[in-house]
């Protein structure tokens, strides 16, 4: 029988479980605090839980704590890339970046990914499974403990498509932002998606304050379909309308991610077309030169093309920034470290 995944339970769910188990109500507060505030990785550390209850928990439940398998630290900017192993032996990765405004962690939402974007290493072996809420939380918890500092920002931009693992990702956001847990502000949590329209509409109705990042990467459907299979399912018009609805219902400005790939989407005519599509929207474009992986032959856009692209967007009145590239020397992009680890013998 599968053990009960206690750390995936939101507070109200945990309270109900404690009641069903015939335990006093205050145990829910104690357990929640141990799991989500003190960030323990074993039941043994829960010092105010009686011994017999601890034994019962150990037998029937799991905390799904992650084990750090490897850490790479960038000499250039202090970015740390973590490879974790899960209880079933699967590997996932996360990244910690230090900014002036605080420590930001990039978490994975699935083991692998099924979306098939041609520039992305996460998708090379397909999607193995969704991560449990506890395993997404566990990445933040393990990193906060490792660095001994507070994590103030979380982006769900690691391996996987978060809106395919919808329920677990929502519970992750709610627990992470719970004032009885780490209380990370929802405004500092970003969900990044390749553009699954019905799920964006569902997200609009959640009354959350999270930032939505849309991985656009192209100025039109023709180029988008060339690099992102999901674009065959949802057109850019449908996606942009869903983003408009997200903005209307949450008041949160949508970020459009655009990775610049040499010769594919990085020329002045692409910038102008992108600007015309985004005009009049409360949008922000994040430009990032593609991080080349050995498994595809894409090259990062040339410096002069990146600068020109940004200039054109600004001339057209589109807010845009160039994302600081971090961790390039440590396989910083999605899925690169795990892929390397699993193919170490090739
Ligand atoms: N599936 C989600 C979240 C994970 S990917 C999504 O598509 O948004 C997080 C971001 O990294 C996406 O914008 C993705 O397109 C981008 N990305 C993936 N591989 C990259 C690479 N090699 N170089 C630059 N950006 C990359």
PDB file of N, CA, C and O and ligand atoms in Angstrom, residues 106-107 109-110 113 115 117 119-122 156-163 191-195 213-217 228 257-260 288-293 296 323 328 333-336, ligand 1:
ATOM      1  N   UNK A 106      14.205  28.161  -8.764  1.00  0.00           N
ATOM      2  CA  UNK A 106      13.476  27.653  -9.927  1.00  0.00           C
ATOM      3  C   UNK A 106      13.217  26.168  -9.706  1.00  0.00           C
ATOM      4  O   UNK A 106      14.156  25.390  -9.559  1.00  0.00           O
ATOM      5  N   UNK A 107      11.940  25.784  -9.633  1.00  0.00           N
ATOM      6  CA  UNK A 107      11.616  24.386  -9.317  1.00  0.00           C
ATOM      7  C   UNK A 107      11.060  23.632 -10.530  1.00  0.00           C
ATOM      8  O   UNK A 107      10.469  24.220 -11.433  1.00  0.00           O
ATOM      9  N   UNK A 109       8.355  20.748 -12.015  1.00  0.00           N
ATOM     10  CA  UNK A 109       7.005  20.302 -11.678  1.00  0.00           C
ATOM     11  C   UNK A 109       6.713  18.876 -12.159  1.00  0.00           C
ATOM     12  O   UNK A 109       5.712  18.284 -11.775  1.00  0.00           O
ATOM     13  N   UNK A 110       7.580  18.344 -13.007  1.00  0.00           N
ATOM     14  CA  UNK A 110       7.429  16.963 -13.482  1.00  0.00           C
ATOM     15  C   UNK A 110       8.815  16.330 -13.622  1.00  0.00           C
ATOM     16  O   UNK A 110       9.813  17.049 -13.700  1.00  0.00           O
ATOM     17  N   UNK A 113       9.380  15.966 -19.381  1.00  0.00           N
ATOM     18  CA  UNK A 113       8.316  16.819 -19.919  1.00  0.00           C
ATOM     19  C   UNK A 113       7.839  16.214 -21.234  1.00  0.00           C
ATOM     20  O   UNK A 113       8.626  15.619 -21.964  1.00  0.00           O
ATOM     21  N   UNK A 115       6.127  18.060 -23.588  1.00  0.00           N
ATOM     22  CA  UNK A 115       5.728  19.109 -24.520  1.00  0.00           C
ATOM     23  C   UNK A 115       6.551  19.136 -25.811  1.00  0.00           C
ATOM     24  O   UNK A 115       6.096  19.628 -26.824  1.00  0.00           O
ATOM     25  N   UNK A 117       9.310  20.824 -26.854  1.00  0.00           N
ATOM     26  CA  UNK A 117       9.921  22.028 -27.434  1.00  0.00           C
ATOM     27  C   UNK A 117      11.332  21.672 -27.923  1.00  0.00           C
ATOM     28  O   UNK A 117      12.108  21.032 -27.206  1.00  0.00           O
ATOM     29  N   UNK A 119      14.112  23.162 -28.418  1.00  0.00           N
ATOM     30  CA  UNK A 119      15.352  23.736 -27.859  1.00  0.00           C
ATOM     31  C   UNK A 119      15.580  23.305 -26.420  1.00  0.00           C
ATOM     32  O   UNK A 119      16.559  23.682 -25.796  1.00  0.00           O
ATOM     33  N   UNK A 120      14.669  22.496 -25.852  1.00  0.00           N
ATOM     34  CA  UNK A 120      14.672  22.269 -24.404  1.00  0.00           C
ATOM     35  C   UNK A 120      15.121  20.858 -24.051  1.00  0.00           C
ATOM     36  O   UNK A 120      14.614  19.873 -24.601  1.00  0.00           O
ATOM     37  N   UNK A 121      16.054  20.756 -23.111  1.00  0.00           N
ATOM     38  CA  UNK A 121      16.622  19.460 -22.739  1.00  0.00           C
ATOM     39  C   UNK A 121      15.697  18.634 -21.837  1.00  0.00           C
ATOM     40  O   UNK A 121      15.851  17.417 -21.727  1.00  0.00           O
ATOM     41  N   UNK A 122      14.701  19.278 -21.208  1.00  0.00           N
ATOM     42  CA  UNK A 122      13.834  18.541 -20.269  1.00  0.00           C
ATOM     43  C   UNK A 122      12.992  17.489 -20.965  1.00  0.00           C
ATOM     44  O   UNK A 122      12.513  16.544 -20.352  1.00  0.00           O
ATOM     45  N   UNK A 156       8.267  28.505 -11.277  1.00  0.00           N
ATOM     46  CA  UNK A 156       8.073  27.106 -11.679  1.00  0.00           C
ATOM     47  C   UNK A 156       8.485  27.028 -13.152  1.00  0.00           C
ATOM     48  O   UNK A 156       7.667  27.044 -14.056  1.00  0.00           O
ATOM     49  N   UNK A 157       9.788  27.024 -13.340  1.00  0.00           N
ATOM     50  CA  UNK A 157      10.368  27.075 -14.691  1.00  0.00           C
ATOM     51  C   UNK A 157      11.430  26.006 -14.878  1.00  0.00           C
ATOM     52  O   UNK A 157      12.267  26.092 -15.775  1.00  0.00           O
ATOM     53  N   UNK A 158      11.419  25.015 -13.995  1.00  0.00           N
ATOM     54  CA  UNK A 158      12.360  23.916 -14.159  1.00  0.00           C
ATOM     55  C   UNK A 158      11.761  22.890 -15.114  1.00  0.00           C
ATOM     56  O   UNK A 158      10.992  23.241 -16.011  1.00  0.00           O
ATOM     57  N   UNK A 159      12.097  21.629 -14.885  1.00  0.00           N
ATOM     58  CA  UNK A 159      11.576  20.603 -15.771  1.00  0.00           C
ATOM     59  C   UNK A 159      10.065  20.494 -15.648  1.00  0.00           C
ATOM     60  O   UNK A 159       9.516  20.547 -14.560  1.00  0.00           O
ATOM     61  N   UNK A 160       9.413  20.264 -16.786  1.00  0.00           N
ATOM     62  CA  UNK A 160       7.990  19.953 -16.769  1.00  0.00           C
ATOM     63  C   UNK A 160       7.090  21.100 -17.160  1.00  0.00           C
ATOM     64  O   UNK A 160       7.503  22.253 -17.193  1.00  0.00           O
ATOM     65  N   UNK A 161       5.847  20.752 -17.454  1.00  0.00           N
ATOM     66  CA  UNK A 161       4.834  21.761 -17.778  1.00  0.00           C
ATOM     67  C   UNK A 161       3.880  21.834 -16.583  1.00  0.00           C
ATOM     68  O   UNK A 161       3.064  20.935 -16.374  1.00  0.00           O
ATOM     69  N   UNK A 162       3.972  22.914 -15.793  1.00  0.00           N
ATOM     70  CA  UNK A 162       3.196  22.967 -14.544  1.00  0.00           C
ATOM     71  C   UNK A 162       1.686  22.862 -14.738  1.00  0.00           C
ATOM     72  O   UNK A 162       1.001  22.288 -13.897  1.00  0.00           O
ATOM     73  N   UNK A 163       1.171  23.376 -15.855  1.00  0.00           N
ATOM     74  CA  UNK A 163      -0.284  23.354 -16.011  1.00  0.00           C
ATOM     75  C   UNK A 163      -0.804  21.979 -16.444  1.00  0.00           C
ATOM     76  O   UNK A 163      -2.008  21.756 -16.473  1.00  0.00           O
ATOM     77  N   UNK A 191       4.294  31.114 -12.383  1.00  0.00           N
ATOM     78  CA  UNK A 191       4.006  29.854 -13.079  1.00  0.00           C
ATOM     79  C   UNK A 191       4.281  30.086 -14.557  1.00  0.00           C
ATOM     80  O   UNK A 191       3.703  30.983 -15.168  1.00  0.00           O
ATOM     81  N   UNK A 192       5.169  29.294 -15.107  1.00  0.00           N
ATOM     82  CA  UNK A 192       5.538  29.450 -16.508  1.00  0.00           C
ATOM     83  C   UNK A 192       4.915  28.328 -17.324  1.00  0.00           C
ATOM     84  O   UNK A 192       5.019  27.157 -16.969  1.00  0.00           O
ATOM     85  N   UNK A 193       4.256  28.687 -18.419  1.00  0.00           N
ATOM     86  CA  UNK A 193       3.589  27.661 -19.232  1.00  0.00           C
ATOM     87  C   UNK A 193       3.880  27.851 -20.719  1.00  0.00           C
ATOM     88  O   UNK A 193       4.085  28.977 -21.177  1.00  0.00           O
ATOM     89  N   UNK A 194       3.848  26.737 -21.439  1.00  0.00           N
ATOM     90  CA  UNK A 194       4.027  26.819 -22.887  1.00  0.00           C
ATOM     91  C   UNK A 194       2.717  27.216 -23.569  1.00  0.00           C
ATOM     92  O   UNK A 194       2.670  27.344 -24.784  1.00  0.00           O
ATOM     93  N   UNK A 195       1.641  27.389 -22.785  1.00  0.00           N
ATOM     94  CA  UNK A 195       0.411  27.936 -23.368  1.00  0.00           C
ATOM     95  C   UNK A 195      -0.712  26.938 -23.531  1.00  0.00           C
ATOM     96  O   UNK A 195      -1.214  26.713 -24.629  1.00  0.00           O
ATOM     97  N   UNK A 213       3.762  33.471 -16.539  1.00  0.00           N
ATOM     98  CA  UNK A 213       4.753  33.684 -17.591  1.00  0.00           C
ATOM     99  C   UNK A 213       4.383  32.781 -18.754  1.00  0.00           C
ATOM    100  O   UNK A 213       4.112  31.589 -18.566  1.00  0.00           O
ATOM    101  N   UNK A 214       4.298  33.360 -19.921  1.00  0.00           N
ATOM    102  CA  UNK A 214       3.905  32.608 -21.094  1.00  0.00           C
ATOM    103  C   UNK A 214       5.114  32.434 -22.002  1.00  0.00           C
ATOM    104  O   UNK A 214       5.712  33.428 -22.423  1.00  0.00           O
ATOM    105  N   UNK A 215       5.474  31.207 -22.277  1.00  0.00           N
ATOM    106  CA  UNK A 215       6.626  30.954 -23.147  1.00  0.00           C
ATOM    107  C   UNK A 215       6.188  31.097 -24.593  1.00  0.00           C
ATOM    108  O   UNK A 215       5.645  30.172 -25.187  1.00  0.00           O
ATOM    109  N   UNK A 216       6.415  32.273 -25.144  1.00  0.00           N
ATOM    110  CA  UNK A 216       5.931  32.575 -26.492  1.00  0.00           C
ATOM    111  C   UNK A 216       6.967  32.153 -27.537  1.00  0.00           C
ATOM    112  O   UNK A 216       6.674  31.372 -28.430  1.00  0.00           O
ATOM    113  N   UNK A 217       8.144  32.721 -27.448  1.00  0.00           N
ATOM    114  CA  UNK A 217       9.300  32.334 -28.277  1.00  0.00           C
ATOM    115  C   UNK A 217       9.164  32.544 -29.776  1.00  0.00           C
ATOM    116  O   UNK A 217      10.041  32.141 -30.538  1.00  0.00           O
ATOM    117  N   UNK A 228       7.733  24.585 -31.243  1.00  0.00           N
ATOM    118  CA  UNK A 228       6.918  24.156 -30.098  1.00  0.00           C
ATOM    119  C   UNK A 228       5.697  23.370 -30.584  1.00  0.00           C
ATOM    120  O   UNK A 228       4.722  23.960 -31.076  1.00  0.00           O
ATOM    121  N   UNK A 257       7.808  35.163 -22.227  1.00  0.00           N
ATOM    122  CA  UNK A 257       9.192  34.700 -22.339  1.00  0.00           C
ATOM    123  C   UNK A 257       9.507  34.530 -23.823  1.00  0.00           C
ATOM    124  O   UNK A 257       8.694  33.989 -24.586  1.00  0.00           O
ATOM    125  N   UNK A 258      10.673  34.993 -24.207  1.00  0.00           N
ATOM    126  CA  UNK A 258      11.048  34.877 -25.622  1.00  0.00           C
ATOM    127  C   UNK A 258      12.520  34.505 -25.684  1.00  0.00           C
ATOM    128  O   UNK A 258      13.390  35.316 -25.376  1.00  0.00           O
ATOM    129  N   UNK A 259      12.813  33.254 -26.025  1.00  0.00           N
ATOM    130  CA  UNK A 259      14.233  32.905 -26.126  1.00  0.00           C
ATOM    131  C   UNK A 259      14.685  33.072 -27.565  1.00  0.00           C
ATOM    132  O   UNK A 259      14.021  32.639 -28.508  1.00  0.00           O
ATOM    133  N   UNK A 260      15.778  33.791 -27.696  1.00  0.00           N
ATOM    134  CA  UNK A 260      16.258  34.180 -29.023  1.00  0.00           C
ATOM    135  C   UNK A 260      17.176  33.110 -29.583  1.00  0.00           C
ATOM    136  O   UNK A 260      18.203  32.773 -28.985  1.00  0.00           O
ATOM    137  N   UNK A 288      15.647  36.166 -23.632  1.00  0.00           N
ATOM    138  CA  UNK A 288      16.766  35.362 -23.148  1.00  0.00           C
ATOM    139  C   UNK A 288      17.402  34.617 -24.323  1.00  0.00           C
ATOM    140  O   UNK A 288      16.691  33.950 -25.080  1.00  0.00           O
ATOM    141  N   UNK A 289      18.713  34.793 -24.514  1.00  0.00           N
ATOM    142  CA  UNK A 289      19.360  34.042 -25.591  1.00  0.00           C
ATOM    143  C   UNK A 289      19.265  32.551 -25.292  1.00  0.00           C
ATOM    144  O   UNK A 289      19.438  32.153 -24.137  1.00  0.00           O
ATOM    145  N   UNK A 290      18.944  31.762 -26.284  1.00  0.00           N
ATOM    146  CA  UNK A 290      18.777  30.325 -26.033  1.00  0.00           C
ATOM    147  C   UNK A 290      20.073  29.756 -25.447  1.00  0.00           C
ATOM    148  O   UNK A 290      21.165  30.166 -25.818  1.00  0.00           O
ATOM    149  N   UNK A 291      19.907  28.872 -24.501  1.00  0.00           N
ATOM    150  CA  UNK A 291      21.053  28.208 -23.897  1.00  0.00           C
ATOM    151  C   UNK A 291      21.303  26.956 -24.740  1.00  0.00           C
ATOM    152  O   UNK A 291      20.508  26.019 -24.701  1.00  0.00           O
ATOM    153  N   UNK A 292      22.355  26.947 -25.534  1.00  0.00           N
ATOM    154  CA  UNK A 292      22.524  25.825 -26.461  1.00  0.00           C
ATOM    155  C   UNK A 292      22.728  24.513 -25.714  1.00  0.00           C
ATOM    156  O   UNK A 292      23.387  24.484 -24.685  1.00  0.00           O
ATOM    157  N   UNK A 293      22.118  23.448 -26.188  1.00  0.00           N
ATOM    158  CA  UNK A 293      22.359  22.134 -25.607  1.00  0.00           C
ATOM    159  C   UNK A 293      23.015  21.287 -26.691  1.00  0.00           C
ATOM    160  O   UNK A 293      22.766  21.509 -27.870  1.00  0.00           O
ATOM    161  N   UNK A 296      20.777  19.631 -29.572  1.00  0.00           N
ATOM    162  CA  UNK A 296      20.163  20.285 -30.733  1.00  0.00           C
ATOM    163  C   UNK A 296      21.209  21.218 -31.324  1.00  0.00           C
ATOM    164  O   UNK A 296      22.224  21.478 -30.704  1.00  0.00           O
ATOM    165  N   UNK A 323      16.795  39.176 -19.902  1.00  0.00           N
ATOM    166  CA  UNK A 323      17.021  38.454 -18.653  1.00  0.00           C
ATOM    167  C   UNK A 323      18.512  38.236 -18.469  1.00  0.00           C
ATOM    168  O   UNK A 323      19.206  37.869 -19.409  1.00  0.00           O
ATOM    169  N   UNK A 328      25.192  29.817 -16.713  1.00  0.00           N
ATOM    170  CA  UNK A 328      25.461  29.189 -18.007  1.00  0.00           C
ATOM    171  C   UNK A 328      26.598  28.169 -17.929  1.00  0.00           C
ATOM    172  O   UNK A 328      26.615  27.176 -18.650  1.00  0.00           O
ATOM    173  N   UNK A 333      20.214  25.710 -17.934  1.00  0.00           N
ATOM    174  CA  UNK A 333      18.879  25.608 -18.534  1.00  0.00           C
ATOM    175  C   UNK A 333      18.212  24.296 -18.165  1.00  0.00           C
ATOM    176  O   UNK A 333      18.859  23.296 -17.865  1.00  0.00           O
ATOM    177  N   UNK A 334      16.877  24.358 -18.216  1.00  0.00           N
ATOM    178  CA  UNK A 334      16.011  23.230 -17.882  1.00  0.00           C
ATOM    179  C   UNK A 334      16.492  21.880 -18.355  1.00  0.00           C
ATOM    180  O   UNK A 334      16.667  21.677 -19.548  1.00  0.00           O
ATOM    181  N   UNK A 335      16.616  20.956 -17.462  1.00  0.00           N
ATOM    182  CA  UNK A 335      16.822  19.561 -17.864  1.00  0.00           C
ATOM    183  C   UNK A 335      18.243  19.205 -18.273  1.00  0.00           C
ATOM    184  O   UNK A 335      18.544  18.051 -18.515  1.00  0.00           O
ATOM    185  N   UNK A 336      19.122  20.197 -18.327  1.00  0.00           N
ATOM    186  CA  UNK A 336      20.459  19.890 -18.848  1.00  0.00           C
ATOM    187  C   UNK A 336      21.282  19.018 -17.902  1.00  0.00           C
ATOM    188  O   UNK A 336      21.974  18.115 -18.332  1.00  0.00           O
TER     189      UNK A 336
HETATM  190  N1  LIG B   1       6.955  24.173 -19.420  1.00  0.00           N
HETATM  191  C1  LIG B   1       6.990  25.514 -18.903  1.00  0.00           C
HETATM  192  C2  LIG B   1       7.995  25.737 -17.810  1.00  0.00           C
HETATM  193  C3  LIG B   1       9.358  25.114 -17.924  1.00  0.00           C
HETATM  194  S1  LIG B   1      10.478  25.781 -19.106  1.00  0.00           S
HETATM  195  C4  LIG B   1       7.159  26.498 -20.023  1.00  0.00           C
HETATM  196  O1  LIG B   1       7.251  26.084 -21.179  1.00  0.00           O
HETATM  197  O2  LIG B   1       7.124  27.689 -19.770  1.00  0.00           O
HETATM  198  C5  LIG B   1      10.937  27.364 -18.472  1.00  0.00           C
HETATM  199  C6  LIG B   1      11.388  28.324 -19.560  1.00  0.00           C
HETATM  200  O3  LIG B   1      12.703  27.983 -20.040  1.00  0.00           O
HETATM  201  C7  LIG B   1      10.475  28.316 -20.764  1.00  0.00           C
HETATM  202  O4  LIG B   1      10.261  29.625 -21.198  1.00  0.00           O
HETATM  203  C8  LIG B   1      11.295  27.511 -21.747  1.00  0.00           C
HETATM  204  O5  LIG B   1      10.859  27.715 -23.047  1.00  0.00           O
HETATM  205  C9  LIG B   1      12.698  27.997 -21.455  1.00  0.00           C
HETATM  206  N2  LIG B   1      13.786  27.156 -21.985  1.00  0.00           N
HETATM  207  C10 LIG B   1      13.846  25.818 -22.084  1.00  0.00           C
HETATM  208  N3  LIG B   1      15.009  25.409 -22.618  1.00  0.00           N
HETATM  209  C11 LIG B   1      15.730  26.525 -22.853  1.00  0.00           C
HETATM  210  C12 LIG B   1      17.019  26.759 -23.411  1.00  0.00           C
HETATM  211  N4  LIG B   1      17.791  25.758 -23.834  1.00  0.00           N
HETATM  212  N5  LIG B   1      17.430  28.051 -23.490  1.00  0.00           N
HETATM  213  C13 LIG B   1      16.637  29.075 -23.064  1.00  0.00           C
HETATM  214  N6  LIG B   1      15.421  28.911 -22.531  1.00  0.00           N
HETATM  215  C14 LIG B   1      14.954  27.645 -22.450  1.00  0.00           C
END
